[in-house]
Structures are given as structure tokens and as C-alpha cells.
Amino acid sequence: MYCQHCGTQRPDDARFCPTCGASYGEPTDPSWPRRSLTGAFGSAASGLFSRRSRVSVPTVLAATLLGYLVVAVGLALTVLAGFGTLWPRRIVNTNCLVHTHTTYGSSTLQQVPGCDLLRIDPEWSLLVPVAVATVVAYILALILGWVMTARAAAYLADDRYRLWPGPRVLLRAARRAIGWGVTLALLAMVAWILWIVIVVVLVRVLPLLLVIVIPVSIWLVIQWVAPLGVRATLAVMLMVVDDRPFGECWGAVHPTIGQAWAFIGLTIVISIAGGVASQVTNLLFSQGGIWIALGIVISLLVTIYQTLFSTLFTVLTARALSGDATRAAAA
């Protein structure tokens, strides 16, 4: 079995942890020890190269390409609905565009004054509804792709999770993600607006209160905003991978202030690593020729592995901080 506090393996009959000295309460499932966040980070890194990644990585690839496919089809349908053709030269008068050089040596395209850029007047009554439908379809594709990525990451974390649980589970998870995503975003927006209003009113009444408002704002971010945001993120992840209500998941996750900021810091590290890799692909793009194709492939791989890594880290953190190892078998 494993210690609930430090994750160290310990004898089944031990009453105290030989490493941290913590007292043991009720026995927990030994198949899912409570990891530290750095342990979850390391497990996420090693999980990318496990045997199960041969299935998870293609799933994330499919989820990523789903969004691109929806955008491509949606743009084509929007242009076709608005102009009746997909041929660019029939729509745009290229003679109205000229290259201009800036003082920094780069060139930009500018429209010739008085020149009608469009050869065909758009049919707005068709273009606008199709464009709106494309945006809605893209958002739904992003949500469904994120659910697929979360399931792939959960499968990497624990093989008791089913990678493809069935369309009903996926659609229910997507519906919950949309509903609670919108709800949490609105609550955060309302709280932010209320705080701005309170600050503006207080500062106008007594400008010297600005000296107090700034440290109070910092204290609120450190003590409340960041921990609540991390808790909501982990609860949403549990809701998707464990297929249970958000309220139950919210009650299961209790990150401390230190754990919340550690999660934020390690997530920033993942983003920085992805940014460095993106700079390498930009260098390939600047070389032109076949290097552009190589840059596209590398950029896609970086996106897939970074997304899977960050999602897997979130799943492992949520499972570790909730201490609930009994849900995976049914998820």
C-alpha cells in the first residue's frame, strides 16, 4: 500500500509512514496512490512513451484534425453560399492589391483606392447564417475533441478507463462540459465585473484606498481566485473522465493553496516547453521549400504531445488530490 500524504510504499500493517511519519486512517485502494504534483508531472511525462500511448496519440490526432476539418468544410460552405463559387480569382480582383514595402524591409498587400476588390457581391442572407453555423460547429468540435483527448489521457493514466466508452457517454460528457464551462465562465465574469465596480467606487470615494485595494486584490488572487480556478479545472476533468456530476467532483477535489499554485506553475512550464518547440518550427518555416512541410508535421506533433501531456497531468493531479480510485472501473 501507499502513504496518502507522500506516496511512499509502506507495509500493509503499518500505522505510521516510515518516511513522513503520518498516521494512517482508513485503508485506501493501493492501486491508486496519492501522488505529489511533481510525481504526477513525472508520471505524465513517462506516460507519453508507454505502450498505451500507441492508441492515445492517434486519438488525440483525430480530435485535433476534427477541428481543422470542421473549419475547412465550414469555410468552403460559407464562401460557396455567399459567392456561389470557390474559385478565388472569380471572387477577388487581384488587380486591386499591390505590394508595398515598409521601412523594416517587409512587404504588405494594400488595396488600391477606389478599386472594387470583390468581383461578386456577397449574398449576405446566405453567407451570415452559414458562417454562424460554422462557428457553432467549430465550438462543438472543439468540445468533443477535448472530451476525446481527456478520455485518451485517462486511459494513459489508468487502463481501467475505457478509451471509447460509447457515444452516449461522450455526448453526455460534452454536454456537461459545455454547460458547466459556460456557467463557470459567466460566474467568473460576474465576479470580475463586481470587483472592478467595487474598486472604482471605493477609489472615487477615497483615492487613498488604492493603497489598500492593491494588496487586498493580490491576497484574494493568491488565497481564493487561483485555488478556486484550479479546483474548478480539476473538478471538470473528473466530471468528464469519471462520468459523474460536477457537484460530486467538486466535493471530491480539495487542493491546498500550495498545491493550486504548484499546478499553475507546472502548467506554465508545459506551455513554455511548447513555446520553445514552436520557435523551432518557425525557423523551419522561414527556410522555405520542403522545410515548410517538415515544419507543419513537427508543429502538429508538438501540438498533439503538448495537449496530451497537459491533459494527462491534469487527470493525474485530479485523481491524486481526490484520492478516489474506485471510479475508473466504471468510467
XYZ file of C-alpha atoms in Angstrom:
331
model
C 0.000 0.000 0.000
C 0.975 3.657 -0.296
C 1.054 6.593 2.098
C -1.833 9.006 1.488
C 0.406 12.007 2.206
C 3.761 11.422 0.477
C 3.047 8.430 -1.809
C 5.744 6.222 -0.279
C 5.112 2.468 -0.361
C 4.621 1.098 3.138
C 3.749 -2.215 4.821
C 0.073 -3.116 4.929
C 0.013 -3.368 8.734
C 1.939 -0.132 9.405
C 0.203 2.549 11.480
C 2.676 5.332 10.652
C 4.516 6.244 7.446
C 8.243 5.389 7.700
C 9.078 8.425 5.518
C 6.879 11.345 6.625
C 5.557 9.932 9.918
C 1.892 10.495 9.039
C -0.719 8.466 10.869
C -2.885 6.207 8.695
C -6.658 6.297 8.837
C -8.981 4.159 6.802
C -7.229 1.955 4.234
C -7.316 3.191 0.641
C -7.128 1.471 -2.717
C -3.421 0.590 -3.216
C -3.773 0.661 -6.990
C -4.004 4.463 -6.998
C -1.621 6.127 -4.508
C -1.962 9.805 -3.653
C 0.858 11.375 -5.653
C 2.521 14.730 -5.204
C 2.153 17.179 -8.091
C 5.767 16.700 -9.133
C 5.118 12.966 -9.106
C 2.079 13.483 -11.305
C 4.201 15.619 -13.630
C 6.811 12.871 -13.931
C 4.151 10.217 -14.420
C 2.603 12.307 -17.198
C 5.975 12.584 -18.942
C 6.612 8.839 -18.735
C 3.046 8.069 -19.795
C 3.642 9.681 -23.185
C 6.065 6.885 -24.023
C 4.133 3.941 -22.608
C 2.608 1.200 -24.717
C -0.881 2.628 -24.301
C 0.278 5.852 -25.961
C 0.175 3.969 -29.286
C -3.589 4.210 -29.007
C -3.927 7.516 -27.145
C -1.756 9.566 -29.509
C -3.801 8.656 -32.640
C -6.958 9.514 -30.680
C -5.621 12.986 -29.869
C -4.543 13.344 -33.507
C -8.105 12.553 -34.622
C -9.504 15.019 -32.065
C -7.151 17.741 -33.345
C -7.883 17.089 -37.003
C -11.613 17.154 -36.258
C -11.451 20.880 -35.541
C -9.393 21.567 -38.678
C -11.829 19.532 -40.770
C -14.852 21.421 -39.456
C -13.157 24.752 -40.171
C -12.167 23.721 -43.705
C -15.626 22.417 -44.584
C -17.325 25.362 -42.903
C -15.224 27.953 -44.740
C -15.850 26.223 -48.057
C -19.610 26.142 -47.462
C -19.610 29.772 -46.284
C -17.773 31.004 -49.376
C -19.939 28.869 -51.641
C -23.131 30.153 -50.006
C -22.029 33.773 -50.176
C -20.437 33.900 -53.640
C -21.676 30.818 -55.479
C -18.150 29.663 -56.307
C -14.962 28.512 -54.597
C -12.580 29.838 -57.262
C -10.637 32.727 -55.633
C -9.968 34.706 -58.821
C -13.685 34.771 -59.618
C -14.336 36.342 -56.234
C -11.345 38.651 -55.665
C -9.992 41.175 -58.146
C -6.269 40.708 -57.595
C -5.506 43.843 -59.655
C -6.788 45.857 -56.691
C -3.975 44.531 -54.484
C -0.434 45.899 -54.675
C 2.714 45.088 -52.725
C 4.110 47.886 -50.596
C 7.437 47.796 -48.772
C 7.748 49.044 -45.223
C 10.738 50.785 -43.654
C 11.709 47.495 -41.992
C 12.133 45.667 -45.327
C 8.928 43.618 -45.203
C 6.141 43.852 -47.763
C 2.398 44.018 -47.286
C -0.644 43.890 -49.550
C -2.731 47.036 -49.800
C -5.914 47.762 -51.696
C -5.779 50.329 -54.465
C -8.034 53.272 -53.532
C -11.313 53.318 -55.434
C -10.864 49.773 -56.777
C -13.651 47.260 -56.109
C -11.906 44.270 -54.539
C -14.809 41.834 -54.925
C -15.890 40.751 -58.381
C -19.114 39.224 -56.960
C -21.371 40.907 -54.426
C -21.826 38.577 -51.449
C -25.234 37.082 -50.723
C -25.422 38.131 -47.059
C -28.714 36.346 -46.409
C -26.932 33.032 -47.024
C -23.385 33.895 -46.001
C -24.163 35.039 -42.445
C -26.276 32.001 -41.346
C -23.730 29.557 -42.781
C -20.876 31.448 -41.106
C -22.697 31.366 -37.749
C -23.406 27.647 -38.176
C -19.709 27.107 -38.923
C -18.676 28.880 -35.719
C -21.152 26.821 -33.666
C -19.998 23.590 -35.311
C -16.367 24.514 -34.637
C -17.073 25.156 -30.946
C -18.888 21.826 -30.661
C -15.988 20.094 -32.452
C -13.529 21.671 -30.008
C -15.560 20.468 -27.018
C -15.921 16.959 -28.427
C -12.220 16.906 -29.317
C -11.322 17.954 -25.784
C -13.517 15.172 -24.358
C -11.787 12.655 -26.647
C -8.391 13.975 -25.506
C -9.417 13.717 -21.850
C -10.506 10.109 -22.349
C -7.211 9.328 -24.114
C -5.268 10.870 -21.224
C -7.337 8.973 -18.643
C -6.634 5.732 -20.497
C -2.923 6.518 -20.270
C -3.260 7.205 -16.559
C -5.158 4.010 -15.760
C -6.031 1.171 -18.146
C -9.274 0.590 -16.244
C -10.633 3.591 -18.119
C -12.252 2.791 -21.435
C -10.806 4.806 -24.286
C -14.080 4.693 -26.226
C -16.878 4.371 -23.647
C -19.642 4.792 -26.196
C -21.397 7.713 -27.922
C -23.812 8.318 -25.037
C -21.009 8.794 -22.528
C -19.054 11.042 -24.895
C -22.083 13.185 -25.703
C -23.083 13.389 -22.025
C -19.550 14.476 -21.125
C -19.576 17.055 -23.932
C -22.953 18.384 -22.790
C -21.744 18.697 -19.205
C -18.514 20.355 -20.327
C -20.447 22.933 -22.353
C -22.996 23.598 -19.614
C -20.556 23.899 -16.752
C -17.962 25.657 -18.906
C -20.441 28.409 -19.752
C -21.700 28.559 -16.154
C -18.227 28.849 -14.635
C -17.157 31.400 -17.241
C -20.228 33.545 -16.507
C -19.644 33.309 -12.744
C -16.020 34.348 -13.179
C -17.055 37.249 -15.434
C -19.707 38.460 -12.981
C -17.277 38.236 -10.048
C -14.636 40.153 -12.028
C -17.093 42.903 -13.030
C -18.376 43.232 -9.453
C -14.845 43.548 -8.126
C -13.977 46.209 -10.731
C -17.120 48.162 -9.810
C -16.323 47.942 -6.099
C -12.733 49.082 -6.670
C -13.773 52.003 -8.890
C -16.423 53.163 -6.386
C -14.060 52.926 -3.417
C -11.216 54.721 -5.175
C -13.517 57.516 -6.328
C -14.878 57.997 -2.817
C -11.448 57.888 -1.215
C -8.400 57.721 -3.548
C -6.142 56.711 -0.659
C -7.956 53.372 -0.510
C -5.998 52.393 -3.640
C -3.080 51.638 -1.317
C -5.265 49.047 0.422
C -7.102 47.771 -2.670
C -3.926 46.621 -4.473
C -2.593 44.327 -1.695
C -6.128 43.061 -0.990
C -6.520 42.168 -4.675
C -3.202 40.312 -4.648
C -4.218 38.492 -1.465
C -7.558 37.478 -2.999
C -5.835 36.120 -6.109
C -3.357 34.108 -4.060
C -5.758 32.830 -1.416
C -9.028 32.420 -3.326
C -9.051 33.063 -7.072
C -6.206 30.737 -8.055
C -7.220 27.833 -5.745
C -10.864 28.052 -6.836
C -9.864 28.169 -10.510
C -7.628 25.123 -10.125
C -10.308 23.287 -8.161
C -12.870 24.003 -10.891
C -10.426 22.812 -13.578
C -9.741 19.555 -11.767
C -13.429 19.016 -10.993
C -14.375 19.456 -14.657
C -11.694 16.951 -15.628
C -13.013 14.400 -13.134
C -16.546 15.051 -14.374
C -15.513 14.165 -17.929
C -13.281 11.153 -17.302
C -15.311 9.626 -14.445
C -18.728 10.387 -15.998
C -20.305 11.768 -12.845
C -21.990 15.067 -11.853
C -19.917 18.201 -11.390
C -21.082 18.765 -7.819
C -19.814 15.361 -6.763
C -16.455 16.006 -8.429
C -16.222 19.466 -6.873
C -16.667 17.937 -3.438
C -14.017 15.293 -4.141
C -11.172 17.699 -5.016
C -9.640 19.847 -2.273
C -6.320 21.362 -3.418
C -4.452 23.454 -0.897
C -3.123 26.883 -1.810
C 0.345 25.439 -2.309
C -0.943 22.614 -4.480
C -3.007 25.039 -6.570
C -0.028 27.277 -7.288
C 2.201 24.278 -7.913
C -0.307 23.082 -10.509
C -0.327 26.539 -12.123
C 3.475 26.674 -12.140
C 3.902 23.235 -13.690
C 1.237 24.049 -16.281
C 3.226 27.176 -17.197
C 6.321 25.003 -17.583
C 4.443 22.826 -20.078
C 3.373 25.927 -22.013
C 6.930 27.287 -22.083
C 8.248 23.983 -23.414
C 5.620 24.039 -26.137
C 6.534 27.637 -26.973
C 10.209 26.728 -27.363
C 9.285 23.868 -29.692
C 7.085 26.259 -31.695
C 10.032 28.611 -32.186
C 11.982 25.729 -33.730
C 9.175 25.046 -36.206
C 9.050 28.761 -37.089
C 12.698 28.553 -38.064
C 11.849 25.683 -40.387
C 9.038 27.704 -41.967
C 11.459 30.539 -42.702
C 13.701 28.196 -44.719
C 11.003 27.639 -47.363
C 10.666 24.692 -49.732
C 10.441 21.230 -48.247
C 11.234 22.651 -44.807
C 7.727 24.111 -44.680
C 6.181 20.635 -44.967
C 8.565 19.344 -42.293
C 7.652 22.299 -40.072
C 3.939 21.541 -40.458
C 4.476 17.913 -39.421
C 6.619 18.874 -36.428
C 4.177 21.605 -35.410
C 1.306 19.112 -35.476
C 3.284 16.604 -33.409
C 4.230 19.283 -30.872
C 0.570 20.304 -30.556
C -0.556 16.699 -30.054
C 2.047 15.784 -27.450
C 1.753 19.074 -25.582
C -2.032 18.754 -25.433
C -1.874 15.126 -24.316
C 0.846 15.902 -21.761
C -1.039 18.812 -20.155
C -4.317 16.858 -20.145
C -2.664 13.772 -18.660
C -1.035 15.914 -15.977
C -4.439 17.402 -15.125
C -6.038 13.938 -14.942
C -3.267 12.599 -12.681
C -3.449 15.666 -10.448
C -7.228 15.464 -10.161
C -7.103 11.761 -9.322
C -4.248 12.216 -6.870
C -5.859 15.108 -4.981
C -9.283 13.461 -4.905
C -7.873 10.192 -3.576
C -10.738 8.309 -5.260
C -9.521 5.194 -7.054
C -12.818 3.380 -7.296
C -14.375 5.192 -10.254
C -12.077 4.177 -13.084
C -13.504 0.710 -13.389
C -16.947 2.065 -14.164
C -15.914 5.133 -16.164
